[in-house]
Amino acid sequence: MFSDRQKPKAMNEIGGQPNRIEKNTNIKGDIISEADFRIDGKLDGNVKTSGKVVIGKDGYIHGKVECVNADIEGSFKGELLVSDLLSLKASAVIEGTVTVSKLAVEPGATFNASCTMGGKKGSGNNTGFKSSNNNETAKAS
């Protein structure tokens, strides 16, 4: 079959290339992937991945995103579910609802969202967030 030299690498291997939607590309539809995803174009739909989602400076998503980690430089409108760290860069514009474990916001980011911060994974539900009524909710506008 393949020697070690000829074996193709899986997309989600450490050091592998993430999936990409390039600038000037518009997509309508849903994306499901186990690998990281980078959006520099526009997506009208949903993204579900067990990896990281990066929205580049010119990127835009309108829909629902479920991922482990996210870095946002561009724009997002909809429902964002991040089971670990959400990092908003200074150029980010967020509108909608956000559920996250950890949140990092650079000065200058626009965060017009209802935000629920959950606990660590392992609480017994599928999303990795606490299902208690003691979650703190923050609204910024």
Coordinates of N, CA and C in Angstrom, one line a residue:
M1 N 0.8 -1.2 0.0 CA 0.0 0.0 0.0 C 0.9 1.2 0.0
F2 N 0.8 2.0 1.1 CA 1.6 3.3 1.2 C 2.8 3.1 2.1
S3 N 3.9 3.6 1.7 CA 5.0 3.7 2.7 C 4.7 4.9 3.6
D4 N 5.4 5.0 4.7 CA 5.2 6.1 5.6 C 5.4 7.4 4.9
R5 N 6.2 7.5 3.9 CA 6.5 8.7 3.1 C 5.3 9.1 2.2
Q6 N 4.5 8.1 1.7 CA 3.5 8.3 0.8 C 2.1 8.5 1.4
K7 N 2.0 8.1 2.7 CA 0.7 8.2 3.4 C 0.1 9.6 3.3
P8 N -1.2 9.7 2.9 CA -1.8 11.0 2.9 C -2.1 11.4 4.4
K9 N -1.9 12.7 4.7 CA -2.2 13.2 6.0 C -3.7 13.5 6.1
A10 N -4.3 13.2 7.3 CA -5.7 13.6 7.6 C -5.7 15.1 7.8
M11 N -6.9 15.7 7.4 CA -7.0 17.1 7.6 C -6.9 17.6 9.0
N12 N -7.4 16.8 9.9 CA -7.5 17.3 11.3 C -6.2 16.9 12.1
E13 N -5.2 16.3 11.5 CA -4.0 16.0 12.2 C -3.3 17.3 12.6
I14 N -2.6 17.3 13.7 CA -1.9 18.4 14.2 C -0.9 18.9 13.1
G15 N -0.9 20.1 12.7 CA -0.1 20.6 11.7 C -0.7 20.5 10.3
G16 N -1.9 19.9 10.2 CA -2.6 19.8 8.9 C -3.3 21.1 8.6
Q17 N -3.7 21.2 7.3 CA -4.3 22.5 6.9 C -5.8 22.5 7.3
P18 N -6.3 23.6 7.7 CA -7.7 23.7 8.0 C -8.5 23.8 6.8
N19 N -9.8 23.5 6.8 CA -10.7 23.8 5.7 C -10.8 25.3 5.6
R20 N -11.0 25.8 4.4 CA -11.1 27.2 4.1 C -12.2 27.6 3.2
I21 N -12.8 28.7 3.5 CA -13.7 29.4 2.6 C -13.0 30.7 2.3
E22 N -12.5 30.9 1.1 CA -11.7 32.0 0.7 C -12.5 33.3 0.5
K23 N -11.8 34.4 0.6 CA -12.3 35.7 0.4 C -13.0 35.7 -1.0
N24 N -14.1 36.5 -1.1 CA -14.9 36.6 -2.4 C -15.6 35.3 -2.7
T25 N -15.8 34.4 -1.7 CA -16.6 33.2 -1.9 C -17.8 33.3 -1.0
N26 N -19.0 33.1 -1.6 CA -20.3 33.1 -0.8 C -20.8 31.7 -0.8
I27 N -21.2 31.2 0.3 CA -21.8 29.8 0.4 C -23.1 29.9 1.2
K28 N -24.1 29.2 0.7 CA -25.3 29.0 1.5 C -25.5 27.6 1.8
G29 N -25.6 27.2 3.0 CA -25.7 25.8 3.4 C -25.0 25.5 4.7
D30 N -25.1 24.3 5.1 CA -24.6 23.8 6.4 C -23.2 23.1 6.2
I31 N -22.3 23.2 7.2 CA -21.0 22.6 7.1 C -20.9 21.7 8.4
I32 N -20.5 20.5 8.2 CA -20.1 19.6 9.3 C -18.7 19.1 9.1
S33 N -17.8 19.2 10.0 CA -16.4 18.8 9.8 C -15.8 18.5 11.2
E34 N -14.8 17.6 11.1 CA -14.1 17.3 12.3 C -12.8 18.1 12.4
A35 N -12.5 18.8 11.3 CA -11.3 19.6 11.2 C -11.5 21.0 11.6
D36 N -10.5 21.8 11.7 CA -10.6 23.2 11.9 C -11.2 23.9 10.7
F37 N -11.8 25.0 10.8 CA -12.4 25.7 9.7 C -12.0 27.2 9.7
R38 N -11.6 27.7 8.6 CA -11.4 29.2 8.5 C -12.3 29.8 7.4
I39 N -12.9 30.9 7.8 CA -13.9 31.5 6.9 C -13.3 32.9 6.6
D40 N -12.9 33.2 5.4 CA -12.5 34.5 4.9 C -13.6 35.1 4.0
G41 N -14.5 34.3 3.5 CA -15.6 34.7 2.7 C -16.9 34.9 3.5
K42 N -18.0 34.6 2.8 CA -19.3 34.7 3.5 C -20.0 33.4 3.5
L43 N -20.6 33.1 4.7 CA -21.4 31.8 4.9 C -22.7 32.2 5.5
D44 N -23.8 31.8 4.8 CA -25.1 31.9 5.3 C -25.6 30.5 5.5
G45 N -25.4 30.0 6.8 CA -25.7 28.7 7.2 C -25.1 28.3 8.5
N46 N -25.0 27.0 8.8 CA -24.5 26.6 10.1 C -23.2 25.8 9.9
V47 N -22.4 25.9 11.0 CA -21.1 25.2 11.0 C -21.1 24.4 12.3
K48 N -20.7 23.1 12.2 CA -20.6 22.3 13.4 C -19.2 21.5 13.2
T49 N -18.3 21.7 14.2 CA -17.0 21.1 14.1 C -16.5 20.7 15.5
S50 N -15.7 19.7 15.5 CA -15.1 19.3 16.8 C -13.7 20.0 16.9
G51 N -13.5 20.9 16.0 CA -12.2 21.7 16.0 C -12.5 23.1 16.3
K52 N -11.6 24.0 15.7 CA -11.7 25.4 15.9 C -12.2 26.1 14.7
V53 N -13.0 27.2 14.9 CA -13.5 28.0 13.8 C -12.8 29.4 13.9
V54 N -12.3 29.8 12.8 CA -11.7 31.1 12.6 C -12.4 31.9 11.6
I55 N -12.9 33.1 12.0 CA -13.5 34.0 11.0 C -12.5 35.1 10.8
G56 N -12.0 35.2 9.6 CA -11.0 36.2 9.2 C -11.6 37.6 9.2
K57 N -10.7 38.5 9.0 CA -11.1 40.0 9.1 C -12.2 40.3 8.1
D58 N -12.2 39.7 6.9 CA -13.2 39.9 5.9 C -14.3 38.8 5.9
G59 N -14.2 37.9 6.8 CA -15.2 36.8 6.9 C -16.5 37.2 7.6
Y60 N -17.6 36.5 7.2 CA -18.9 36.8 7.8 C -19.7 35.5 7.8
I61 N -20.3 35.2 9.0 CA -21.2 34.0 9.1 C -22.5 34.5 9.7
H62 N -23.6 34.1 9.0 CA -25.0 34.3 9.5 C -25.6 33.0 9.7
G63 N -25.7 32.5 11.0 CA -26.3 31.2 11.2 C -25.9 30.7 12.6
K64 N -25.8 29.4 12.8 CA -25.4 28.8 14.1 C -24.0 28.2 13.9
V65 N -23.2 28.4 14.9 CA -21.8 27.8 14.9 C -21.7 27.0 16.2
E66 N -21.3 25.8 16.1 CA -20.9 24.9 17.2 C -19.5 24.4 17.1
C67 N -18.6 24.8 18.0 CA -17.2 24.4 17.9 C -16.6 24.3 19.3
V68 N -15.3 23.9 19.4 CA -14.6 23.8 20.6 C -14.0 25.2 20.9
N69 N -13.3 25.8 20.0 CA -12.6 27.1 20.1 C -13.0 27.9 18.9
A70 N -13.0 29.3 19.1 CA -13.2 30.2 18.0 C -12.4 31.4 18.1
D71 N -11.8 31.9 17.0 CA -11.1 33.2 16.9 C -11.9 34.0 15.9
I72 N -12.4 35.2 16.3 CA -13.2 36.0 15.4 C -12.5 37.3 15.2
E73 N -12.2 37.6 13.9 CA -11.8 39.0 13.5 C -12.8 39.7 12.7
G74 N -13.7 38.9 12.0 CA -14.7 39.4 11.1 C -16.0 39.6 11.8
S75 N -17.1 39.2 11.1 CA -18.5 39.4 11.6 C -19.2 38.1 11.8
F76 N -20.1 38.1 12.8 CA -20.9 36.9 13.1 C -22.3 37.4 13.5
K77 N -23.3 36.8 13.0 CA -24.7 37.1 13.4 C -25.4 35.8 13.5
G78 N -25.9 35.5 14.8 CA -26.7 34.3 15.0 C -26.4 33.7 16.3
E79 N -26.3 32.4 16.4 CA -26.1 31.6 17.7 C -24.7 31.0 17.6
L80 N -23.9 31.3 18.7 CA -22.6 30.8 18.7 C -22.4 30.0 20.0
L81 N -22.0 28.7 19.8 CA -21.8 27.8 21.0 C -20.4 27.3 20.9
V82 N -19.6 27.8 21.9 CA -18.2 27.4 21.9 C -17.9 26.7 23.3
S83 N -17.5 25.5 23.2 CA -17.4 24.7 24.4 C -16.1 25.0 25.2
D84 N -15.1 25.7 24.6 CA -13.9 26.1 25.4 C -13.7 27.6 25.3
L85 N -12.8 28.1 24.4 CA -12.4 29.5 24.4 C -12.9 30.2 23.1
L86 N -13.6 31.4 23.4 CA -13.9 32.3 22.3 C -13.1 33.5 22.4
S87 N -12.3 33.8 21.4 CA -11.4 35.0 21.3 C -11.9 36.0 20.3
L88 N -12.3 37.2 20.8 CA -12.7 38.2 19.9 C -11.6 39.3 19.7
K89 N -11.2 39.4 18.4 CA -10.2 40.4 18.1 C -10.8 41.8 18.0
A90 N -10.0 42.8 17.9 CA -10.5 44.2 18.0 C -11.4 44.5 16.8
S91 N -11.3 43.9 15.7 CA -12.1 44.1 14.5 C -13.4 43.3 14.5
A92 N -13.6 42.4 15.5 CA -14.8 41.5 15.5 C -16.1 42.3 15.7
V93 N -17.2 41.8 15.1 CA -18.5 42.3 15.3 C -19.4 41.1 15.5
I94 N -20.0 41.0 16.7 CA -20.8 39.9 17.1 C -22.2 40.4 17.4
E95 N -23.2 39.7 16.9 CA -24.6 40.0 17.2 C -25.3 38.6 17.3
G96 N -26.2 38.5 18.4 CA -27.0 37.3 18.6 C -26.8 36.8 20.0
T97 N -26.7 35.5 20.1 CA -26.6 34.8 21.4 C -25.3 34.0 21.4
V98 N -24.6 34.0 22.5 CA -23.3 33.4 22.7 C -23.3 32.5 23.9
T99 N -22.9 31.3 23.8 CA -22.7 30.4 25.0 C -21.3 29.9 24.9
V100 N -20.5 30.1 26.0 CA -19.1 29.9 26.0 C -18.6 29.5 27.4
S101 N -17.5 28.8 27.4 CA -16.8 28.5 28.7 C -15.9 29.7 29.1
K102 N -15.0 30.1 28.2 CA -14.1 31.2 28.4 C -14.2 32.2 27.3
L103 N -14.1 33.5 27.7 CA -14.2 34.6 26.7 C -13.1 35.5 26.8
A104 N -12.4 35.9 25.7 CA -11.4 36.9 25.7 C -11.8 37.9 24.6
V105 N -11.8 39.2 25.0 CA -12.3 40.2 24.2 C -11.2 41.3 24.1
E106 N -10.7 41.6 22.9 CA -9.8 42.7 22.7 C -10.5 44.1 22.7
P107 N -9.9 45.1 23.2 CA -10.5 46.4 23.1 C -10.8 46.8 21.7
G108 N -12.0 47.3 21.5 CA -12.5 47.7 20.1 C -13.4 46.7 19.5
A109 N -13.5 45.5 20.0 CA -14.5 44.5 19.5 C -15.9 45.0 19.8
T110 N -16.8 44.7 18.8 CA -18.2 45.0 19.0 C -18.9 43.7 19.4
F111 N -19.5 43.7 20.6 CA -20.2 42.5 21.2 C -21.6 42.9 21.6
N112 N -22.5 42.8 20.6 CA -23.9 43.0 20.9 C -24.6 41.7 20.9
A113 N -24.5 41.0 22.1 CA -25.0 39.7 22.2 C -25.4 39.4 23.6
S114 N -26.3 38.4 23.7 CA -26.6 37.9 25.0 C -25.7 36.7 25.2
C115 N -24.9 36.8 26.3 CA -23.8 35.8 26.6 C -24.1 35.0 27.8
T116 N -24.0 33.7 27.7 CA -24.1 32.8 28.8 C -22.8 32.1 28.9
M117 N -22.1 32.2 30.1 CA -20.9 31.5 30.4 C -21.1 30.2 31.2
G118 N -20.7 29.1 30.6 CA -21.0 27.8 31.2 C -19.7 27.3 31.9
G119 N -19.8 26.1 32.4 CA -18.7 25.5 33.2 C -17.9 24.6 32.3
K120 N -17.0 23.8 32.9 CA -16.1 22.9 32.2 C -16.9 21.8 31.6
K121 N -16.3 21.1 30.6 CA -16.9 19.8 30.1 C -17.0 18.8 31.2
G122 N -17.8 17.8 30.9 CA -18.0 16.7 31.8 C -19.1 16.9 32.8
S123 N -20.0 17.8 32.5 CA -21.2 18.0 33.4 C -22.3 17.1 33.1
G124 N -22.2 16.2 32.1 CA -23.2 15.2 31.8 C -24.1 15.6 30.6
N125 N -24.0 16.8 30.0 CA -24.8 17.1 28.8 C -23.9 17.1 27.6
N126 N -24.5 17.2 26.4 CA -23.8 17.1 25.2 C -23.0 18.3 24.8
T127 N -23.4 19.5 25.3 CA -22.7 20.7 24.8 C -21.4 21.0 25.7
G128 N -21.3 20.4 26.8 CA -20.1 20.7 27.6 C -20.4 21.8 28.5
F129 N -21.6 22.3 28.6 CA -21.9 23.5 29.5 C -22.7 23.0 30.7
K130 N -22.6 23.7 31.8 CA -23.4 23.5 33.0 C -24.9 23.6 32.6
S131 N -25.7 22.8 33.2 CA -27.1 22.9 33.0 C -27.8 23.4 34.3
S132 N -27.1 24.1 35.1 CA -27.7 24.7 36.3 C -28.3 26.0 36.0
N133 N -29.1 26.5 36.9 CA -29.7 27.8 36.7 C -28.9 28.9 37.3
N134 N -27.7 28.6 37.8 CA -26.8 29.6 38.3 C -25.9 30.2 37.3
N135 N -26.0 29.9 36.0 CA -25.1 30.5 35.0 C -25.4 32.0 35.0
E136 N -24.3 32.8 34.9 CA -24.4 34.2 34.8 C -24.7 34.6 33.4
T137 N -25.5 35.6 33.2 CA -25.8 36.1 31.8 C -25.4 37.5 31.8
A138 N -24.7 37.9 30.7 CA -24.2 39.2 30.5 C -24.8 39.7 29.2
K139 N -25.3 40.9 29.2 CA -25.8 41.5 27.9 C -25.0 42.8 27.7
A140 N -24.5 43.0 26.5 CA -23.8 44.2 26.2 C -24.4 44.8 24.9
S141 N -24.6 46.1 24.9 CA -25.1 46.7 23.6 C -24.5 48.0 23.4

